[in-house]
Short mmCIF file of C-alpha atoms and ligand atoms in Angstrom, two decimals:
data_model
loop_
_atom_site.label_atom_id
_atom_site.label_comp_id
_atom_site.label_asym_id
_atom_site.label_seq_id
_atom_site.Cartn_x
_atom_site.Cartn_y
_atom_site.Cartn_z
CA MET L 208 -30.86 -98.16 -36.89
CA SER L 209 -28.91 -101.04 -38.32
CA LEU L 210 -28.31 -100.48 -41.98
CA SER L 211 -27.11 -103.91 -43.01
CA THR L 212 -29.27 -106.05 -45.25
CA ALA L 213 -30.31 -109.51 -44.15
CA ALA L 214 -29.24 -110.77 -47.59
CA ASP L 215 -25.70 -109.42 -47.39
CA PRO L 216 -24.33 -108.58 -43.94
CA SER L 217 -21.15 -107.12 -45.46
CA LEU L 218 -23.08 -104.21 -46.98
CA LEU L 219 -24.22 -101.25 -44.94
CA ILE L 220 -26.88 -99.57 -47.06
CA PHE L 221 -27.53 -95.84 -46.99
CA PRO L 222 -31.31 -95.69 -47.46
CA ASP L 223 -31.41 -92.04 -48.57
CA ALA L 224 -28.16 -92.03 -50.58
CA ASP L 225 -29.78 -90.02 -53.36
CA LYS L 226 -30.02 -87.03 -51.01
CA SER L 227 -26.25 -87.09 -50.40
CA PRO L 228 -24.05 -84.57 -52.20
CA LEU L 229 -22.60 -85.74 -55.51
CA SER L 230 -19.11 -85.97 -54.06
CA ILE L 231 -20.33 -88.85 -51.90
CA ARG L 232 -21.47 -91.24 -54.55
CA ALA L 233 -21.60 -94.43 -52.54
CA LYS L 234 -24.92 -95.98 -51.67
CA ALA L 235 -23.34 -98.43 -49.27
CA LEU L 236 -20.22 -99.19 -47.27
CA VAL L 237 -18.59 -102.46 -48.31
CA PHE L 238 -17.01 -104.25 -45.35
CA VAL L 239 -15.85 -107.78 -46.14
CA ASP L 240 -12.24 -108.18 -44.96
CA PRO L 241 -11.89 -109.44 -41.36
CA ARG L 242 -10.27 -106.11 -40.39
CA THR L 243 -13.16 -104.00 -41.67
CA ARG L 244 -15.72 -106.41 -40.22
CA GLN L 245 -14.08 -105.86 -36.85
CA LEU L 246 -14.14 -102.13 -37.47
CA ARG L 247 -17.81 -102.34 -38.31
CA GLU L 248 -18.57 -103.89 -34.91
CA GLU L 249 -16.66 -101.05 -33.26
CA VAL L 250 -18.60 -98.51 -35.34
CA GLU L 251 -21.96 -100.04 -34.39
CA ARG L 252 -20.93 -99.90 -30.72
CA LEU L 253 -19.81 -96.26 -30.83
CA ALA L 254 -22.35 -94.72 -33.20
CA GLY L 255 -25.21 -94.52 -30.71
CA LEU L 256 -23.08 -93.43 -27.74
CA PRO L 257 -22.84 -89.72 -26.90
CA VAL L 258 -19.09 -89.61 -27.54
CA PRO L 259 -17.00 -87.70 -30.08
CA ILE L 260 -15.26 -89.84 -32.68
CA LEU L 261 -11.89 -89.61 -34.35
CA ILE L 262 -11.45 -91.49 -37.64
CA GLU L 263 -7.84 -92.02 -38.61
CA GLY L 264 -7.00 -93.16 -42.12
CA GLU L 265 -5.06 -92.40 -45.29
CA THR L 266 -6.59 -90.37 -48.08
CA GLY L 267 -9.43 -92.11 -49.93
CA THR L 268 -10.00 -94.83 -47.32
CA GLY L 269 -13.63 -93.79 -46.80
CA LYS L 270 -13.46 -91.59 -43.70
CA GLU L 271 -16.26 -89.27 -44.76
CA LEU L 272 -18.48 -92.15 -45.85
CA LEU L 273 -17.96 -93.77 -42.46
CA ALA L 274 -18.74 -90.49 -40.70
CA ARG L 275 -22.02 -90.24 -42.63
CA HIS L 276 -22.87 -93.77 -41.62
CA ILE L 277 -22.15 -92.93 -37.97
CA HIS L 278 -24.43 -89.89 -38.18
CA ARG L 279 -27.29 -91.92 -39.67
CA SER L 280 -26.86 -94.70 -37.14
CA SER L 281 -26.86 -92.20 -34.27
CA GLU L 282 -30.35 -91.05 -35.27
CA ARG L 283 -29.51 -87.52 -34.20
CA PRO L 284 -32.24 -85.32 -35.68
CA GLY L 285 -30.01 -82.49 -36.93
CA LEU L 286 -27.92 -82.23 -40.07
CA PHE L 287 -24.62 -83.85 -40.99
CA VAL L 288 -22.35 -80.90 -41.75
CA ALA L 289 -18.97 -81.62 -43.36
CA LEU L 290 -16.15 -79.10 -43.25
CA SER L 291 -12.57 -79.41 -44.38
CA CYS L 292 -10.52 -77.53 -41.76
CA SER L 293 -8.03 -76.29 -44.34
CA SER L 294 -10.84 -74.45 -46.15
CA LEU L 295 -11.54 -72.05 -43.24
CA SER L 296 -10.58 -68.49 -44.08
CA PRO L 297 -7.36 -67.41 -42.32
CA ASN L 298 -8.95 -64.12 -41.18
CA HIS L 299 -12.54 -65.10 -40.47
CA GLY L 300 -12.15 -68.76 -39.43
CA GLU L 301 -13.61 -68.14 -35.98
CA ALA L 302 -16.72 -66.41 -37.36
CA GLU L 303 -17.16 -69.09 -40.05
CA LEU L 304 -16.98 -71.84 -37.45
CA PHE L 305 -18.89 -70.34 -34.51
CA GLY L 306 -21.09 -67.82 -36.35
CA TYR L 307 -21.53 -64.05 -36.03
CA THR L 308 -24.17 -61.43 -35.45
CA ALA L 309 -25.16 -58.72 -37.94
CA GLY L 310 -22.48 -56.05 -38.19
CA ALA L 311 -19.91 -58.12 -36.25
CA HIS L 312 -17.35 -57.40 -38.94
CA GLN L 313 -17.14 -55.73 -42.30
CA GLY L 314 -19.20 -57.63 -44.84
CA ALA L 315 -21.56 -59.13 -42.23
CA PRO L 316 -24.95 -57.49 -42.94
CA SER L 317 -26.91 -60.31 -41.30
CA SER L 318 -26.19 -62.91 -38.65
CA ARG L 319 -24.96 -66.43 -39.45
CA ALA L 320 -25.12 -69.59 -37.35
CA GLY L 321 -21.68 -70.75 -38.54
CA TRP L 322 -20.75 -74.35 -39.31
CA LEU L 323 -21.24 -75.34 -35.70
CA GLY L 324 -24.69 -73.75 -35.53
CA SER L 325 -25.71 -75.45 -38.78
CA ALA L 326 -24.83 -78.81 -37.24
CA ASN L 327 -26.89 -78.09 -34.10
CA GLY L 328 -28.70 -81.26 -33.07
CA GLY L 329 -26.66 -83.21 -35.60
CA THR L 330 -23.05 -84.05 -36.41
CA LEU L 331 -20.17 -81.79 -37.36
CA TYR L 332 -17.62 -83.65 -39.48
CA LEU L 333 -14.25 -81.92 -39.39
CA ASP L 334 -11.92 -83.29 -42.05
CA GLU L 335 -8.16 -83.02 -41.41
CA ILE L 336 -8.75 -81.62 -37.91
CA ALA L 337 -5.01 -81.07 -37.45
CA ASP L 338 -5.33 -78.22 -40.00
CA LEU L 339 -7.59 -76.30 -37.61
CA PRO L 340 -5.62 -73.32 -36.26
CA LEU L 341 -4.42 -73.99 -32.70
CA ALA L 342 -6.45 -71.12 -31.16
CA LEU L 343 -9.66 -72.45 -32.73
CA GLN L 344 -8.92 -75.97 -31.45
CA GLY L 345 -9.07 -74.69 -27.85
CA GLN L 346 -12.20 -72.66 -28.54
CA LEU L 347 -13.91 -75.62 -30.20
CA LEU L 348 -13.18 -77.84 -27.21
CA GLY L 349 -14.65 -75.19 -24.90
CA VAL L 350 -17.85 -75.04 -26.96
CA LEU L 351 -18.24 -78.81 -27.11
CA GLU L 352 -17.65 -79.19 -23.38
CA THR L 353 -19.91 -76.34 -22.24
CA GLY L 354 -22.56 -76.67 -24.95
CA GLU L 355 -22.43 -72.90 -25.50
CA ALA L 356 -20.92 -70.94 -28.40
CA TRP L 357 -20.14 -67.24 -28.51
CA ARG L 358 -20.94 -65.84 -31.93
CA ALA L 359 -18.73 -62.93 -32.92
CA GLY L 360 -20.40 -59.68 -31.84
CA ALA L 361 -22.98 -61.45 -29.60
CA SER L 362 -23.70 -60.33 -26.04
CA ALA L 363 -24.80 -63.78 -24.84
CA PRO L 364 -23.78 -67.34 -25.70
CA THR L 365 -25.92 -69.59 -27.93
CA PRO L 366 -26.67 -73.15 -26.78
CA VAL L 367 -25.31 -75.80 -29.14
CA ASP L 368 -25.65 -79.56 -29.10
CA VAL L 369 -23.23 -80.96 -31.63
CA ARG L 370 -21.61 -84.37 -31.96
CA LEU L 371 -18.09 -84.05 -33.33
CA VAL L 372 -16.73 -86.63 -35.77
CA ALA L 373 -13.20 -85.64 -36.74
CA ALA L 374 -10.92 -87.17 -39.35
CA THR L 375 -7.18 -87.14 -39.72
CA SER L 376 -4.61 -88.68 -42.02
CA ILE L 377 -1.78 -87.88 -39.60
CA ASP L 378 -1.04 -89.12 -36.09
CA LEU L 379 -2.58 -86.48 -33.78
CA TRP L 380 -0.39 -87.47 -30.83
CA ARG L 381 2.70 -86.73 -32.91
CA ALA L 382 1.17 -83.34 -33.72
CA VAL L 383 0.61 -82.83 -29.96
CA GLU L 384 4.28 -83.66 -29.32
CA SER L 385 5.42 -81.12 -31.89
CA GLY L 386 3.15 -78.45 -30.35
CA LYS L 387 0.81 -78.27 -33.36
CA PHE L 388 -2.26 -79.87 -31.82
CA ASP L 389 -4.11 -79.12 -28.58
CA GLU L 390 -3.46 -81.97 -26.14
CA ARG L 391 -6.85 -81.52 -24.42
CA LEU L 392 -8.68 -81.81 -27.75
CA ALA L 393 -6.68 -84.96 -28.55
CA HIS L 394 -7.79 -86.44 -25.20
CA TYR L 395 -11.39 -85.37 -25.85
CA LEU L 396 -11.30 -87.24 -29.18
CA SER L 397 -9.60 -90.35 -27.85
CA ASP L 398 -12.77 -91.96 -26.41
CA GLY L 399 -14.05 -92.93 -29.83
CA HIS L 400 -10.99 -93.75 -31.92
CA LEU L 401 -11.56 -95.62 -35.21
CA GLN L 402 -8.67 -96.72 -37.39
CA LEU L 403 -9.60 -97.15 -41.05
CA PRO L 404 -6.86 -99.37 -42.49
CA PRO L 405 -5.40 -98.61 -45.92
CA LEU L 406 -6.82 -100.80 -48.69
CA ARG L 407 -3.51 -102.71 -49.12
CA GLU L 408 -3.97 -104.00 -45.54
CA ARG L 409 -7.49 -105.31 -46.16
CA VAL L 410 -7.12 -107.19 -49.39
CA GLY L 411 -10.37 -109.02 -48.68
CA ASP L 412 -12.23 -105.78 -49.46
CA VAL L 413 -10.63 -105.23 -52.88
CA LEU L 414 -12.70 -107.54 -55.10
CA PRO L 415 -16.02 -106.95 -53.28
CA LEU L 416 -15.43 -103.19 -53.65
CA ALA L 417 -14.47 -103.59 -57.33
CA GLU L 418 -17.66 -105.56 -57.99
CA TYR L 419 -19.70 -103.09 -56.01
CA PHE L 420 -18.34 -100.16 -58.08
CA LEU L 421 -18.89 -102.14 -61.28
CA GLY L 422 -22.52 -102.61 -60.28
CA ILE L 423 -22.94 -98.90 -59.57
CA TYR L 424 -21.31 -97.74 -62.82
CA THR L 425 -22.95 -100.29 -65.12
CA GLN L 426 -26.32 -99.27 -63.71
CA ARG L 427 -25.57 -95.58 -64.12
CA LEU L 428 -24.14 -95.94 -67.64
CA ARG L 429 -26.71 -98.60 -68.64
CA LEU L 430 -23.98 -101.03 -69.64
CA PRO L 431 -24.00 -104.82 -69.29
CA LEU L 432 -22.19 -106.08 -66.18
CA PRO L 433 -18.77 -107.52 -67.17
CA THR L 434 -16.93 -110.17 -65.18
CA ILE L 435 -13.37 -109.62 -63.94
CA SER L 436 -10.86 -112.14 -65.35
CA LEU L 437 -8.76 -114.11 -62.87
CA ALA L 438 -5.58 -112.36 -64.02
CA ALA L 439 -7.22 -108.95 -63.53
CA GLN L 440 -8.41 -110.01 -60.07
CA LYS L 441 -4.81 -110.86 -59.13
CA VAL L 442 -3.59 -107.48 -60.38
CA LEU L 443 -6.24 -105.72 -58.32
CA GLU L 444 -5.40 -107.70 -55.21
CA ARG L 445 -1.67 -107.10 -55.50
CA HIS L 446 -1.73 -103.40 -56.26
CA ASP L 447 -0.59 -101.09 -53.46
CA TRP L 448 -3.52 -98.63 -53.70
CA PRO L 449 -1.81 -95.43 -52.50
CA GLY L 450 -5.08 -93.62 -53.29
CA ASN L 451 -7.07 -96.36 -51.51
CA THR L 452 -10.76 -96.90 -52.28
CA ARG L 453 -11.05 -93.72 -54.34
CA GLU L 454 -8.25 -94.98 -56.61
CA LEU L 455 -9.92 -98.40 -56.91
CA GLU L 456 -13.20 -96.73 -57.86
CA ASN L 457 -11.47 -94.75 -60.61
CA VAL L 458 -9.59 -97.80 -61.91
CA VAL L 459 -12.81 -99.83 -62.11
CA HIS L 460 -14.67 -96.98 -63.81
CA PHE L 461 -11.88 -96.64 -66.38
CA ALA L 462 -11.70 -100.41 -66.98
CA LEU L 463 -15.44 -100.56 -67.56
CA LEU L 464 -15.23 -97.82 -70.17
CA VAL L 465 -12.33 -99.34 -72.08
CA CYS L 466 -13.07 -103.07 -71.84
CA GLY L 467 -16.05 -102.79 -74.21
CA ALA L 468 -16.71 -106.49 -73.74
CA GLU L 469 -17.99 -109.09 -71.36
CA GLN L 470 -14.77 -109.37 -69.37
CA ILE L 471 -12.34 -106.94 -67.76
CA GLU L 472 -8.79 -108.12 -68.47
CA ALA L 473 -5.60 -107.08 -66.65
CA ARG L 474 -4.66 -104.77 -69.55
CA HIS L 475 -7.85 -102.74 -69.03
CA LEU L 476 -6.87 -101.77 -65.50
CA ASN L 477 -4.03 -99.43 -66.37
CA LEU L 478 -2.06 -100.74 -63.39
CA PRO L 479 1.43 -102.30 -63.28
CA VAL L 480 1.08 -106.05 -63.87
CA ALA L 481 2.94 -107.97 -61.19
CA PRO L 482 5.51 -110.65 -62.09
CA PRO L 483 4.48 -114.31 -61.65
CA LEU L 484 3.87 -115.39 -58.07
CA THR L 485 7.05 -115.77 -56.04
CA ARG L 486 7.28 -118.28 -53.20
CA ILE L 487 6.73 -115.47 -50.68
CA GLU L 488 3.57 -114.46 -52.46
CA HIS L 489 2.43 -118.10 -52.48
CA ALA L 490 2.90 -118.14 -48.71
CA LEU L 491 0.91 -114.89 -48.45
CA GLN L 492 -1.83 -116.40 -50.56
CA GLN L 493 -1.97 -119.41 -48.23
CA LEU L 494 -2.25 -117.16 -45.18
CA ALA L 495 -5.03 -115.26 -46.91
CA ASP L 496 -6.83 -118.54 -47.62
CA GLU L 497 -6.38 -119.59 -43.98
CA GLY L 498 -7.83 -116.25 -42.89
CA ASP L 499 -4.84 -115.23 -40.73
CA ALA L 500 -5.50 -111.53 -41.29
CA GLN L 501 -3.10 -110.01 -38.78
CA GLN L 502 -0.05 -111.99 -39.84
CA LEU L 503 -0.98 -111.47 -43.47
CA ALA L 504 -1.21 -107.70 -43.02
CA SER L 505 2.21 -107.44 -41.36
CA LEU L 506 3.85 -109.70 -43.94
CA ARG L 507 2.34 -107.71 -46.79
CA GLU L 508 3.57 -104.50 -45.22
CA LEU L 509 7.07 -105.98 -44.90
CA LEU L 510 6.98 -107.18 -48.50
CA ARG L 511 5.76 -103.79 -49.68
CA ARG L 512 8.61 -102.02 -47.89
CA ALA L 513 11.15 -104.48 -49.30
CA GLU L 514 9.77 -103.87 -52.81
CA GLN L 515 10.00 -100.11 -52.25
CA ARG L 516 13.62 -100.48 -51.13
CA ILE L 517 14.42 -102.55 -54.21
CA ALA L 518 12.75 -99.96 -56.44
CA VAL L 519 14.65 -97.08 -54.83
CA CYS L 520 18.16 -98.44 -54.44
CA GLY L 521 18.15 -101.81 -56.14
CA ALA L 522 19.07 -103.43 -52.77
N1 LIG M 856 -16.20 -99.14 -47.81
C1 LIG M 856 -16.62 -98.46 -48.88
N2 LIG M 856 -17.67 -98.90 -49.60
C2 LIG M 856 -18.08 -98.23 -50.70
N3 LIG M 856 -17.53 -97.10 -51.15
C3 LIG M 856 -16.49 -96.60 -50.48
C4 LIG M 856 -15.98 -97.26 -49.29
N4 LIG M 856 -14.94 -96.53 -48.82
C5 LIG M 856 -14.80 -95.50 -49.64
N5 LIG M 856 -15.71 -95.51 -50.63
C6 LIG M 856 -15.83 -94.52 -51.74
O1 LIG M 856 -14.49 -94.09 -51.99
C7 LIG M 856 -14.44 -92.67 -52.21
C8 LIG M 856 -13.57 -92.03 -51.14
O2 LIG M 856 -14.22 -92.06 -49.87
P1 LIG M 856 -14.19 -90.81 -48.86
O3 LIG M 856 -14.36 -89.51 -49.59
O4 LIG M 856 -15.14 -91.10 -47.75
O5 LIG M 856 -12.66 -90.95 -48.36
P2 LIG M 856 -11.83 -90.01 -47.36
O6 LIG M 856 -11.06 -90.92 -46.47
O7 LIG M 856 -12.75 -89.03 -46.70
O8 LIG M 856 -10.84 -89.29 -48.37
P3 LIG M 856 -9.97 -87.94 -48.16
O9 LIG M 856 -8.94 -88.27 -47.10
O10 LIG M 856 -9.34 -87.72 -49.47
O11 LIG M 856 -10.91 -86.86 -47.73
C9 LIG M 856 -15.89 -92.18 -52.16
O12 LIG M 856 -16.41 -92.13 -53.49
C10 LIG M 856 -16.58 -93.25 -51.33
O13 LIG M 856 -17.93 -93.30 -51.69
MG1 LIG M 857 -12.73 -86.87 -47.02
#
């Protein structure tokens, strides 16, 4: 199913967003920057294929939202089950993941399907997959490849049909090199690799996202929709966004609450206000206007690192 609206092709709408857990508040994925539009094409291509997917991206870039979109687009009939690998219990991780039969261990009066069993027929989203203990990584790969899981205490395997969508904020191949990640699982995940760029590298998404969040929050709080002043727009576009889209959402929410007027000004954003445009920034602006996304992204990254160096050692 294609979720974009004919009216606005940069919005992927989640039709049943109200059924999503509260932590996932978005009703749509905003993809406007050329880099995310390209990503969107890749997502549409991969979503319906029977391949596992690895989403790589910094914190707050929207990995889980993207995973939910992939699940919906795949039209798999089962559930979308999200699990943060670091939340598995150190002692009972295997049973939590693959399930157990009644009496398999102390405190197991009845059998449980486990996270994998709950996602049967659907999608298992494993957040920060590099945090999965090494032994479980190998076991998980075995289950996904054979389509059979052994529940703790069971005398026969249970058939499972699960599509894995994994997320990571670190480079898995580096983790493989340092012996912390199973090389075979990394290969298994490499067929469907999606890179979600940090927000500072897709500046074209910043204002559309800000307006999208404004729309959501004004509706929810029954407030009139303010505009964003030009100066505030510049501040938003030049901020580094270490917390990515989640940070932008919080900044917009805060600005809406404090602006108390028709317009959000730079002072309402609670972000450092950049000095007047330098010649380099003018050049960046021109590249942005010309739509040269790749060159723009690498120049911005260079500028960001130079600014960091100046901040640290005054070089
Ligand atoms: N493209 C987008 N359009 C609309 N909302 C978005 C988009 N990307 C992210 N968000 C919103 O930003 C917040 C963070 O997204 P999400 O939880 O998916 O990020 P994440 O990469 O999984 O973060 P973490 O690494 O911390 O787990 C959520 O509220 C989500 O709804
Ligand atoms: Mg997440």
